[in-house]
């Protein structure tokens, strides 16, 4: 895990939160929902711009740092994930501890235990990294916005759920489809990253669809990498 990158990513997150907060105050004032004076509104706008500039500087530093991180460069070559999100993801994962893709899914909050998805349980410690799960959701959203090759998994999953899960709401189908899309992406990150680090890679992620099985390979989605795992 890259602690220097993690610190920079955390700083960027703080800057972004402040930019958004000041921007929301300005927008609320424009709607008449926040009784700011003219001077107060101008101050809010000034700070919003300052944090925007600082955020841009942090993005440039992140891009500079990740130039020497092979897995990030592989990730950036696939449409959908930019440097800030790639850096945020990589900074929270120690790939040497993920012996299987299932362990990476679990750490990201994508495990299924006793037929149920991992979720917070009052009084119990989380079994996954909540910030990492949020990052994966943001990555899925970026895929949909950008028209990433991974959206083929989203839309095929959505079609399957719509035809076979009549009791599910549209929101449930959407989230479940995003989840399957992210799990395929995570399987590719795991395979490529572990291979780059010279770590054992075994088994491919098999995506079950309808009445047949399909193995999604990284190359299908734009990774400049040939699968080397064994069944």
JSON list of C-alpha atoms in Angstrom, two decimals:
[
{"chain": "A", "resi": 1, "resn": "UNK", "atom": "CA", "xyz": [0.00, 0.00, 0.00]},
{"chain": "A", "resi": 2, "resn": "UNK", "atom": "CA", "xyz": [1.42, 3.39, -1.05]},
{"chain": "A", "resi": 3, "resn": "UNK", "atom": "CA", "xyz": [1.17, 5.65, 2.02]},
{"chain": "A", "resi": 4, "resn": "UNK", "atom": "CA", "xyz": [2.48, 8.76, 0.24]},
{"chain": "A", "resi": 5, "resn": "UNK", "atom": "CA", "xyz": [-0.14, 8.39, -2.46]},
{"chain": "A", "resi": 6, "resn": "UNK", "atom": "CA", "xyz": [-2.79, 7.73, 0.19]},
{"chain": "A", "resi": 7, "resn": "UNK", "atom": "CA", "xyz": [-1.93, 11.03, 1.92]},
{"chain": "A", "resi": 8, "resn": "UNK", "atom": "CA", "xyz": [-2.18, 12.93, -1.35]},
{"chain": "A", "resi": 9, "resn": "UNK", "atom": "CA", "xyz": [-5.48, 11.25, -2.23]},
{"chain": "A", "resi": 10, "resn": "UNK", "atom": "CA", "xyz": [-6.87, 12.10, 1.22]},
{"chain": "A", "resi": 11, "resn": "UNK", "atom": "CA", "xyz": [-5.79, 15.72, 0.76]},
{"chain": "A", "resi": 12, "resn": "UNK", "atom": "CA", "xyz": [-7.50, 15.83, -2.63]},
{"chain": "A", "resi": 13, "resn": "UNK", "atom": "CA", "xyz": [-10.69, 14.43, -1.07]},
{"chain": "A", "resi": 14, "resn": "UNK", "atom": "CA", "xyz": [-10.64, 17.13, 1.62]},
{"chain": "A", "resi": 15, "resn": "UNK", "atom": "CA", "xyz": [-10.18, 19.87, -0.97]},
{"chain": "A", "resi": 16, "resn": "UNK", "atom": "CA", "xyz": [-13.03, 18.47, -3.05]},
{"chain": "A", "resi": 17, "resn": "UNK", "atom": "CA", "xyz": [-15.38, 18.33, -0.06]},
{"chain": "A", "resi": 18, "resn": "UNK", "atom": "CA", "xyz": [-14.66, 21.96, 0.77]},
{"chain": "A", "resi": 19, "resn": "UNK", "atom": "CA", "xyz": [-15.15, 23.06, -2.85]},
{"chain": "A", "resi": 20, "resn": "UNK", "atom": "CA", "xyz": [-18.49, 21.28, -2.95]},
{"chain": "A", "resi": 21, "resn": "UNK", "atom": "CA", "xyz": [-19.56, 22.74, 0.41]},
{"chain": "A", "resi": 22, "resn": "UNK", "atom": "CA", "xyz": [-18.88, 26.33, -0.66]},
{"chain": "A", "resi": 23, "resn": "UNK", "atom": "CA", "xyz": [-20.53, 25.70, -4.01]},
{"chain": "A", "resi": 24, "resn": "UNK", "atom": "CA", "xyz": [-23.65, 24.34, -2.33]},
{"chain": "A", "resi": 25, "resn": "UNK", "atom": "CA", "xyz": [-23.91, 27.47, -0.16]},
{"chain": "A", "resi": 26, "resn": "UNK", "atom": "CA", "xyz": [-23.74, 29.64, -3.27]},
{"chain": "A", "resi": 27, "resn": "UNK", "atom": "CA", "xyz": [-26.38, 27.54, -5.02]},
{"chain": "A", "resi": 28, "resn": "UNK", "atom": "CA", "xyz": [-28.62, 27.68, -1.94]},
{"chain": "A", "resi": 29, "resn": "UNK", "atom": "CA", "xyz": [-28.29, 31.47, -1.90]},
{"chain": "A", "resi": 30, "resn": "UNK", "atom": "CA", "xyz": [-29.25, 31.63, -5.57]},
{"chain": "A", "resi": 31, "resn": "UNK", "atom": "CA", "xyz": [-32.39, 29.60, -4.76]},
{"chain": "A", "resi": 32, "resn": "UNK", "atom": "CA", "xyz": [-33.21, 31.82, -1.82]},
{"chain": "A", "resi": 33, "resn": "UNK", "atom": "CA", "xyz": [-32.69, 28.94, 0.60]},
{"chain": "A", "resi": 34, "resn": "UNK", "atom": "CA", "xyz": [-29.66, 30.53, 2.29]},
{"chain": "A", "resi": 35, "resn": "UNK", "atom": "CA", "xyz": [-29.87, 34.15, 3.45]},
{"chain": "A", "resi": 36, "resn": "UNK", "atom": "CA", "xyz": [-26.35, 35.22, 2.51]},
{"chain": "A", "resi": 37, "resn": "UNK", "atom": "CA", "xyz": [-25.52, 38.88, 2.04]},
{"chain": "A", "resi": 38, "resn": "UNK", "atom": "CA", "xyz": [-23.90, 39.93, -1.22]},
{"chain": "A", "resi": 39, "resn": "UNK", "atom": "CA", "xyz": [-20.47, 40.10, 0.43]},
{"chain": "A", "resi": 40, "resn": "UNK", "atom": "CA", "xyz": [-20.93, 36.68, 2.04]},
{"chain": "A", "resi": 41, "resn": "UNK", "atom": "CA", "xyz": [-21.94, 35.13, -1.27]},
{"chain": "A", "resi": 42, "resn": "UNK", "atom": "CA", "xyz": [-18.92, 36.67, -3.00]},
{"chain": "A", "resi": 43, "resn": "UNK", "atom": "CA", "xyz": [-16.67, 35.25, -0.27]},
{"chain": "A", "resi": 44, "resn": "UNK", "atom": "CA", "xyz": [-18.20, 31.81, -0.74]},
{"chain": "A", "resi": 45, "resn": "UNK", "atom": "CA", "xyz": [-17.64, 32.01, -4.49]},
{"chain": "A", "resi": 46, "resn": "UNK", "atom": "CA", "xyz": [-14.04, 33.11, -3.95]},
{"chain": "A", "resi": 47, "resn": "UNK", "atom": "CA", "xyz": [-13.32, 30.17, -1.65]},
{"chain": "A", "resi": 48, "resn": "UNK", "atom": "CA", "xyz": [-15.05, 27.77, -4.02]},
{"chain": "A", "resi": 49, "resn": "UNK", "atom": "CA", "xyz": [-12.70, 28.90, -6.80]},
{"chain": "A", "resi": 50, "resn": "UNK", "atom": "CA", "xyz": [-9.65, 28.67, -4.53]},
{"chain": "A", "resi": 51, "resn": "UNK", "atom": "CA", "xyz": [-10.47, 25.10, -3.54]},
{"chain": "A", "resi": 52, "resn": "UNK", "atom": "CA", "xyz": [-11.16, 24.29, -7.19]},
{"chain": "A", "resi": 53, "resn": "UNK", "atom": "CA", "xyz": [-7.67, 25.52, -8.10]},
{"chain": "A", "resi": 54, "resn": "UNK", "atom": "CA", "xyz": [-6.10, 23.59, -5.21]},
{"chain": "A", "resi": 55, "resn": "UNK", "atom": "CA", "xyz": [-7.99, 20.47, -6.24]},
{"chain": "A", "resi": 56, "resn": "UNK", "atom": "CA", "xyz": [-6.63, 20.84, -9.77]},
{"chain": "A", "resi": 57, "resn": "UNK", "atom": "CA", "xyz": [-3.09, 21.14, -8.37]},
{"chain": "A", "resi": 58, "resn": "UNK", "atom": "CA", "xyz": [-3.62, 17.99, -6.32]},
{"chain": "A", "resi": 59, "resn": "UNK", "atom": "CA", "xyz": [-4.84, 16.20, -9.46]},
{"chain": "A", "resi": 60, "resn": "UNK", "atom": "CA", "xyz": [-1.64, 17.17, -11.26]},
{"chain": "A", "resi": 61, "resn": "UNK", "atom": "CA", "xyz": [0.48, 15.88, -8.37]},
{"chain": "A", "resi": 62, "resn": "UNK", "atom": "CA", "xyz": [-1.47, 12.63, -8.36]},
{"chain": "A", "resi": 63, "resn": "UNK", "atom": "CA", "xyz": [-0.92, 12.22, -12.11]},
{"chain": "A", "resi": 64, "resn": "UNK", "atom": "CA", "xyz": [2.79, 12.78, -11.57]},
{"chain": "A", "resi": 65, "resn": "UNK", "atom": "CA", "xyz": [3.00, 10.25, -8.72]},
{"chain": "A", "resi": 66, "resn": "UNK", "atom": "CA", "xyz": [1.12, 7.48, -10.52]},
{"chain": "A", "resi": 67, "resn": "UNK", "atom": "CA", "xyz": [3.41, 7.64, -13.57]},
{"chain": "A", "resi": 68, "resn": "UNK", "atom": "CA", "xyz": [5.67, 5.18, -11.75]},
{"chain": "A", "resi": 69, "resn": "UNK", "atom": "CA", "xyz": [2.87, 2.83, -10.64]},
{"chain": "A", "resi": 70, "resn": "UNK", "atom": "CA", "xyz": [2.38, 0.20, -13.39]},
{"chain": "A", "resi": 71, "resn": "UNK", "atom": "CA", "xyz": [-1.09, -0.97, -12.37]},
{"chain": "A", "resi": 72, "resn": "UNK", "atom": "CA", "xyz": [-2.41, 2.60, -12.48]},
{"chain": "A", "resi": 73, "resn": "UNK", "atom": "CA", "xyz": [-1.05, 3.08, -15.99]},
{"chain": "A", "resi": 74, "resn": "UNK", "atom": "CA", "xyz": [-2.80, -0.11, -17.08]},
{"chain": "A", "resi": 75, "resn": "UNK", "atom": "CA", "xyz": [-6.01, 1.09, -15.45]},
{"chain": "A", "resi": 76, "resn": "UNK", "atom": "CA", "xyz": [-5.81, 4.49, -17.15]},
{"chain": "A", "resi": 77, "resn": "UNK", "atom": "CA", "xyz": [-5.49, 2.83, -20.56]},
{"chain": "A", "resi": 78, "resn": "UNK", "atom": "CA", "xyz": [-9.04, 1.49, -20.17]},
{"chain": "A", "resi": 79, "resn": "UNK", "atom": "CA", "xyz": [-11.79, 4.02, -20.83]},
{"chain": "A", "resi": 80, "resn": "UNK", "atom": "CA", "xyz": [-13.68, 5.07, -17.73]},
{"chain": "A", "resi": 81, "resn": "UNK", "atom": "CA", "xyz": [-11.19, 5.50, -14.87]},
{"chain": "A", "resi": 82, "resn": "UNK", "atom": "CA", "xyz": [-9.22, 8.73, -14.46]},
{"chain": "A", "resi": 83, "resn": "UNK", "atom": "CA", "xyz": [-6.06, 9.27, -12.42]},
{"chain": "A", "resi": 84, "resn": "UNK", "atom": "CA", "xyz": [-7.79, 10.54, -9.22]},
{"chain": "A", "resi": 85, "resn": "UNK", "atom": "CA", "xyz": [-10.09, 7.51, -8.98]},
{"chain": "A", "resi": 86, "resn": "UNK", "atom": "CA", "xyz": [-7.38, 5.04, -9.96]},
{"chain": "A", "resi": 87, "resn": "UNK", "atom": "CA", "xyz": [-5.03, 6.53, -7.38]},
{"chain": "A", "resi": 88, "resn": "UNK", "atom": "CA", "xyz": [-7.73, 6.52, -4.73]},
{"chain": "A", "resi": 89, "resn": "UNK", "atom": "CA", "xyz": [-8.42, 2.83, -5.35]},
{"chain": "A", "resi": 90, "resn": "UNK", "atom": "CA", "xyz": [-4.77, 1.73, -5.45]},
{"chain": "A", "resi": 91, "resn": "UNK", "atom": "CA", "xyz": [-3.86, 3.74, -2.35]},
{"chain": "A", "resi": 92, "resn": "UNK", "atom": "CA", "xyz": [-6.27, 1.66, -0.25]},
{"chain": "A", "resi": 93, "resn": "UNK", "atom": "CA", "xyz": [-5.39, -1.83, -1.51]},
{"chain": "A", "resi": 94, "resn": "UNK", "atom": "CA", "xyz": [-2.49, -4.12, -0.63]},
{"chain": "A", "resi": 95, "resn": "UNK", "atom": "CA", "xyz": [-2.67, -6.57, -3.51]},
{"chain": "A", "resi": 96, "resn": "UNK", "atom": "CA", "xyz": [-0.15, -8.92, -1.85]},
{"chain": "A", "resi": 97, "resn": "UNK", "atom": "CA", "xyz": [-2.82, -9.74, 0.75]},
{"chain": "A", "resi": 98, "resn": "UNK", "atom": "CA", "xyz": [-5.49, -10.58, -1.83]},
{"chain": "A", "resi": 99, "resn": "UNK", "atom": "CA", "xyz": [-4.62, -14.21, -2.60]},
{"chain": "A", "resi": 100, "resn": "UNK", "atom": "CA", "xyz": [-7.89, -14.67, -4.48]},
{"chain": "A", "resi": 101, "resn": "UNK", "atom": "CA", "xyz": [-10.21, -12.36, -6.35]},
{"chain": "A", "resi": 102, "resn": "UNK", "atom": "CA", "xyz": [-12.87, -13.24, -3.78]},
{"chain": "A", "resi": 103, "resn": "UNK", "atom": "CA", "xyz": [-10.75, -11.71, -1.04]},
{"chain": "A", "resi": 104, "resn": "UNK", "atom": "CA", "xyz": [-10.48, -8.47, -3.03]},
{"chain": "A", "resi": 105, "resn": "UNK", "atom": "CA", "xyz": [-14.24, -8.45, -3.59]},
{"chain": "A", "resi": 106, "resn": "UNK", "atom": "CA", "xyz": [-14.77, -8.94, 0.15]},
{"chain": "A", "resi": 107, "resn": "UNK", "atom": "CA", "xyz": [-12.43, -6.10, 1.08]},
{"chain": "A", "resi": 108, "resn": "UNK", "atom": "CA", "xyz": [-14.27, -3.83, -1.35]},
{"chain": "A", "resi": 109, "resn": "UNK", "atom": "CA", "xyz": [-17.65, -4.74, 0.14]},
{"chain": "A", "resi": 110, "resn": "UNK", "atom": "CA", "xyz": [-18.74, -7.07, -2.66]},
{"chain": "A", "resi": 111, "resn": "UNK", "atom": "CA", "xyz": [-18.82, -10.36, -0.78]},
{"chain": "A", "resi": 112, "resn": "UNK", "atom": "CA", "xyz": [-21.90, -12.54, -0.47]},
{"chain": "A", "resi": 113, "resn": "UNK", "atom": "CA", "xyz": [-22.25, -14.32, 2.86]},
{"chain": "A", "resi": 114, "resn": "UNK", "atom": "CA", "xyz": [-25.01, -16.87, 3.45]},
{"chain": "A", "resi": 115, "resn": "UNK", "atom": "CA", "xyz": [-26.84, -15.60, 0.40]},
{"chain": "A", "resi": 116, "resn": "UNK", "atom": "CA", "xyz": [-26.75, -11.94, 1.42]},
{"chain": "A", "resi": 117, "resn": "UNK", "atom": "CA", "xyz": [-24.59, -9.01, 0.35]},
{"chain": "A", "resi": 118, "resn": "UNK", "atom": "CA", "xyz": [-22.28, -7.48, 2.93]},
{"chain": "A", "resi": 119, "resn": "UNK", "atom": "CA", "xyz": [-23.86, -4.46, 4.57]},
{"chain": "A", "resi": 120, "resn": "UNK", "atom": "CA", "xyz": [-23.45, -2.54, 7.84]},
{"chain": "A", "resi": 121, "resn": "UNK", "atom": "CA", "xyz": [-24.87, -4.28, 10.90]},
{"chain": "A", "resi": 122, "resn": "UNK", "atom": "CA", "xyz": [-25.52, -2.22, 13.99]},
{"chain": "A", "resi": 123, "resn": "UNK", "atom": "CA", "xyz": [-23.10, -3.08, 16.76]},
{"chain": "A", "resi": 124, "resn": "UNK", "atom": "CA", "xyz": [-20.76, -5.06, 14.50]},
{"chain": "A", "resi": 125, "resn": "UNK", "atom": "CA", "xyz": [-17.48, -4.06, 12.94]},
{"chain": "A", "resi": 126, "resn": "UNK", "atom": "CA", "xyz": [-17.57, -3.66, 9.17]},
{"chain": "A", "resi": 127, "resn": "UNK", "atom": "CA", "xyz": [-16.06, -6.58, 7.29]},
{"chain": "A", "resi": 128, "resn": "UNK", "atom": "CA", "xyz": [-15.00, -4.35, 4.42]},
{"chain": "A", "resi": 129, "resn": "UNK", "atom": "CA", "xyz": [-13.42, -0.96, 3.71]},
{"chain": "A", "resi": 130, "resn": "UNK", "atom": "CA", "xyz": [-16.32, 1.48, 3.45]},
{"chain": "A", "resi": 131, "resn": "UNK", "atom": "CA", "xyz": [-14.25, 4.14, 1.66]},
{"chain": "A", "resi": 132, "resn": "UNK", "atom": "CA", "xyz": [-13.10, 1.58, -0.85]},
{"chain": "A", "resi": 133, "resn": "UNK", "atom": "CA", "xyz": [-16.68, 0.48, -1.49]},
{"chain": "A", "resi": 134, "resn": "UNK", "atom": "CA", "xyz": [-17.63, 4.11, -2.12]},
{"chain": "A", "resi": 135, "resn": "UNK", "atom": "CA", "xyz": [-14.70, 4.41, -4.52]},
{"chain": "A", "resi": 136, "resn": "UNK", "atom": "CA", "xyz": [-15.93, 1.35, -6.43]},
{"chain": "A", "resi": 137, "resn": "UNK", "atom": "CA", "xyz": [-19.38, 2.94, -6.70]},
{"chain": "A", "resi": 138, "resn": "UNK", "atom": "CA", "xyz": [-17.80, 6.11, -8.08]},
{"chain": "A", "resi": 139, "resn": "UNK", "atom": "CA", "xyz": [-15.85, 4.02, -10.59]},
{"chain": "A", "resi": 140, "resn": "UNK", "atom": "CA", "xyz": [-19.06, 2.29, -11.69]},
{"chain": "A", "resi": 141, "resn": "UNK", "atom": "CA", "xyz": [-20.73, 5.68, -12.12]},
{"chain": "A", "resi": 142, "resn": "UNK", "atom": "CA", "xyz": [-17.75, 6.90, -14.16]},
{"chain": "A", "resi": 143, "resn": "UNK", "atom": "CA", "xyz": [-18.07, 3.84, -16.40]},
{"chain": "A", "resi": 144, "resn": "UNK", "atom": "CA", "xyz": [-21.71, 4.65, -17.13]},
{"chain": "A", "resi": 145, "resn": "UNK", "atom": "CA", "xyz": [-21.00, 8.35, -17.78]},
{"chain": "A", "resi": 146, "resn": "UNK", "atom": "CA", "xyz": [-18.10, 7.67, -20.11]},
{"chain": "A", "resi": 147, "resn": "UNK", "atom": "CA", "xyz": [-19.54, 4.71, -21.99]},
{"chain": "A", "resi": 148, "resn": "UNK", "atom": "CA", "xyz": [-16.72, 2.44, -20.82]},
{"chain": "A", "resi": 149, "resn": "UNK", "atom": "CA", "xyz": [-16.46, -1.03, -22.38]},
{"chain": "A", "resi": 150, "resn": "UNK", "atom": "CA", "xyz": [-17.51, -2.34, -18.95]},
{"chain": "A", "resi": 151, "resn": "UNK", "atom": "CA", "xyz": [-21.02, -0.99, -19.53]},
{"chain": "A", "resi": 152, "resn": "UNK", "atom": "CA", "xyz": [-21.64, -4.08, -21.67]},
{"chain": "A", "resi": 153, "resn": "UNK", "atom": "CA", "xyz": [-21.66, -6.04, -18.40]},
{"chain": "A", "resi": 154, "resn": "UNK", "atom": "CA", "xyz": [-24.03, -3.52, -16.85]},
{"chain": "A", "resi": 155, "resn": "UNK", "atom": "CA", "xyz": [-26.53, -3.64, -19.70]},
{"chain": "A", "resi": 156, "resn": "UNK", "atom": "CA", "xyz": [-26.43, -7.43, -20.15]},
{"chain": "A", "resi": 157, "resn": "UNK", "atom": "CA", "xyz": [-26.94, -7.84, -16.40]},
{"chain": "A", "resi": 158, "resn": "UNK", "atom": "CA", "xyz": [-29.77, -5.31, -16.41]},
{"chain": "A", "resi": 159, "resn": "UNK", "atom": "CA", "xyz": [-31.47, -7.16, -19.26]},
{"chain": "A", "resi": 160, "resn": "UNK", "atom": "CA", "xyz": [-31.13, -10.46, -17.40]},
{"chain": "A", "resi": 161, "resn": "UNK", "atom": "CA", "xyz": [-32.52, -9.05, -14.14]},
{"chain": "A", "resi": 162, "resn": "UNK", "atom": "CA", "xyz": [-35.43, -7.35, -15.88]},
{"chain": "A", "resi": 163, "resn": "UNK", "atom": "CA", "xyz": [-36.39, -10.68, -17.48]},
{"chain": "A", "resi": 164, "resn": "UNK", "atom": "CA", "xyz": [-35.77, -12.90, -14.46]},
{"chain": "A", "resi": 165, "resn": "UNK", "atom": "CA", "xyz": [-36.38, -10.75, -11.36]},
{"chain": "A", "resi": 166, "resn": "UNK", "atom": "CA", "xyz": [-39.94, -9.41, -11.75]},
{"chain": "A", "resi": 167, "resn": "UNK", "atom": "CA", "xyz": [-40.14, -8.55, -8.05]},
{"chain": "A", "resi": 168, "resn": "UNK", "atom": "CA", "xyz": [-37.12, -6.22, -8.16]},
{"chain": "A", "resi": 169, "resn": "UNK", "atom": "CA", "xyz": [-37.53, -2.46, -8.40]},
{"chain": "A", "resi": 170, "resn": "UNK", "atom": "CA", "xyz": [-35.74, -0.42, -11.07]},
{"chain": "A", "resi": 171, "resn": "UNK", "atom": "CA", "xyz": [-33.35, 0.88, -8.41]},
{"chain": "A", "resi": 172, "resn": "UNK", "atom": "CA", "xyz": [-32.57, -2.66, -7.25]},
{"chain": "A", "resi": 173, "resn": "UNK", "atom": "CA", "xyz": [-31.88, -3.77, -10.82]},
{"chain": "A", "resi": 174, "resn": "UNK", "atom": "CA", "xyz": [-29.68, -0.74, -11.46]},
{"chain": "A", "resi": 175, "resn": "UNK", "atom": "CA", "xyz": [-27.56, -1.28, -8.35]},
{"chain": "A", "resi": 176, "resn": "UNK", "atom": "CA", "xyz": [-27.28, -5.04, -8.92]},
{"chain": "A", "resi": 177, "resn": "UNK", "atom": "CA", "xyz": [-26.14, -4.41, -12.50]},
{"chain": "A", "resi": 178, "resn": "UNK", "atom": "CA", "xyz": [-23.55, -1.88, -11.32]},
{"chain": "A", "resi": 179, "resn": "UNK", "atom": "CA", "xyz": [-22.37, -4.42, -8.76]},
{"chain": "A", "resi": 180, "resn": "UNK", "atom": "CA", "xyz": [-21.76, -7.11, -11.39]},
{"chain": "A", "resi": 181, "resn": "UNK", "atom": "CA", "xyz": [-19.98, -4.60, -13.61]},
{"chain": "A", "resi": 182, "resn": "UNK", "atom": "CA", "xyz": [-17.64, -3.60, -10.79]},
{"chain": "A", "resi": 183, "resn": "UNK", "atom": "CA", "xyz": [-16.94, -7.22, -9.84]},
{"chain": "A", "resi": 184, "resn": "UNK", "atom": "CA", "xyz": [-15.78, -7.96, -13.38]},
{"chain": "A", "resi": 185, "resn": "UNK", "atom": "CA", "xyz": [-13.54, -4.87, -13.31]},
{"chain": "A", "resi": 186, "resn": "UNK", "atom": "CA", "xyz": [-12.15, -5.87, -9.92]},
{"chain": "A", "resi": 187, "resn": "UNK", "atom": "CA", "xyz": [-11.37, -9.35, -11.22]},
{"chain": "A", "resi": 188, "resn": "UNK", "atom": "CA", "xyz": [-9.32, -7.79, -14.01]},
{"chain": "A", "resi": 189, "resn": "UNK", "atom": "CA", "xyz": [-7.53, -5.39, -11.67]},
{"chain": "A", "resi": 190, "resn": "UNK", "atom": "CA", "xyz": [-6.69, -8.32, -9.40]},
{"chain": "A", "resi": 191, "resn": "UNK", "atom": "CA", "xyz": [-5.37, -10.47, -12.25]},
{"chain": "A", "resi": 192, "resn": "UNK", "atom": "CA", "xyz": [-3.30, -7.75, -13.92]},
{"chain": "A", "resi": 193, "resn": "UNK", "atom": "CA", "xyz": [-1.94, -6.27, -10.70]},
{"chain": "A", "resi": 194, "resn": "UNK", "atom": "CA", "xyz": [-0.92, -9.59, -9.18]},
{"chain": "A", "resi": 195, "resn": "UNK", "atom": "CA", "xyz": [0.74, -10.63, -12.43]},
{"chain": "A", "resi": 196, "resn": "UNK", "atom": "CA", "xyz": [2.67, -7.35, -12.57]},
{"chain": "A", "resi": 197, "resn": "UNK", "atom": "CA", "xyz": [3.86, -7.92, -9.01]},
{"chain": "A", "resi": 198, "resn": "UNK", "atom": "CA", "xyz": [4.95, -11.49, -9.80]},
{"chain": "A", "resi": 199, "resn": "UNK", "atom": "CA", "xyz": [2.33, -12.94, -7.46]},
{"chain": "A", "resi": 200, "resn": "UNK", "atom": "CA", "xyz": [0.38, -16.17, -8.03]},
{"chain": "A", "resi": 201, "resn": "UNK", "atom": "CA", "xyz": [-2.79, -15.84, -10.08]},
{"chain": "A", "resi": 202, "resn": "UNK", "atom": "CA", "xyz": [-5.23, -18.71, -10.23]},
{"chain": "A", "resi": 203, "resn": "UNK", "atom": "CA", "xyz": [-8.71, -19.00, -11.61]},
{"chain": "A", "resi": 204, "resn": "UNK", "atom": "CA", "xyz": [-10.62, -16.60, -13.81]},
{"chain": "A", "resi": 205, "resn": "UNK", "atom": "CA", "xyz": [-13.81, -14.86, -12.85]},
{"chain": "A", "resi": 206, "resn": "UNK", "atom": "CA", "xyz": [-16.64, -16.76, -14.46]},
{"chain": "A", "resi": 207, "resn": "UNK", "atom": "CA", "xyz": [-19.70, -14.66, -15.09]},
{"chain": "A", "resi": 208, "resn": "UNK", "atom": "CA", "xyz": [-22.85, -16.76, -15.26]},
{"chain": "A", "resi": 209, "resn": "UNK", "atom": "CA", "xyz": [-25.38, -15.47, -17.72]},
{"chain": "A", "resi": 210, "resn": "UNK", "atom": "CA", "xyz": [-28.65, -17.13, -18.60]},
{"chain": "A", "resi": 211, "resn": "UNK", "atom": "CA", "xyz": [-27.91, -20.80, -19.37]},
{"chain": "A", "resi": 212, "resn": "UNK", "atom": "CA", "xyz": [-24.23, -20.55, -20.12]},
{"chain": "A", "resi": 213, "resn": "UNK", "atom": "CA", "xyz": [-21.00, -19.32, -18.62]},
{"chain": "A", "resi": 214, "resn": "UNK", "atom": "CA", "xyz": [-18.79, -16.61, -20.01]},
{"chain": "A", "resi": 215, "resn": "UNK", "atom": "CA", "xyz": [-15.26, -15.74, -18.98]},
{"chain": "A", "resi": 216, "resn": "UNK", "atom": "CA", "xyz": [-14.58, -12.03, -19.31]},
{"chain": "A", "resi": 217, "resn": "UNK", "atom": "CA", "xyz": [-10.91, -11.40, -20.08]},
{"chain": "A", "resi": 218, "resn": "UNK", "atom": "CA", "xyz": [-9.13, -8.07, -19.49]},
{"chain": "A", "resi": 219, "resn": "UNK", "atom": "CA", "xyz": [-8.27, -7.77, -23.18]},
{"chain": "A", "resi": 220, "resn": "UNK", "atom": "CA", "xyz": [-11.99, -7.69, -24.08]},
{"chain": "A", "resi": 221, "resn": "UNK", "atom": "CA", "xyz": [-12.31, -4.41, -22.22]},
{"chain": "A", "resi": 222, "resn": "UNK", "atom": "CA", "xyz": [-9.23, -2.64, -23.50]},
{"chain": "A", "resi": 223, "resn": "UNK", "atom": "CA", "xyz": [-6.52, -3.78, -21.11]},
{"chain": "A", "resi": 224, "resn": "UNK", "atom": "CA", "xyz": [-3.16, -4.04, -22.88]},
{"chain": "A", "resi": 225, "resn": "UNK", "atom": "CA", "xyz": [-2.62, -7.35, -21.15]},
{"chain": "A", "resi": 226, "resn": "UNK", "atom": "CA", "xyz": [-3.07, -11.01, -22.00]},
{"chain": "A", "resi": 227, "resn": "UNK", "atom": "CA", "xyz": [-4.59, -13.26, -19.35]},
{"chain": "A", "resi": 228, "resn": "UNK", "atom": "CA", "xyz": [-2.16, -15.68, -17.79]},
{"chain": "A", "resi": 229, "resn": "UNK", "atom": "CA", "xyz": [-4.26, -17.28, -15.08]},
{"chain": "A", "resi": 230, "resn": "UNK", "atom": "CA", "xyz": [-5.01, -20.98, -15.02]},
{"chain": "A", "resi": 231, "resn": "UNK", "atom": "CA", "xyz": [-8.37, -22.63, -14.52]}
]
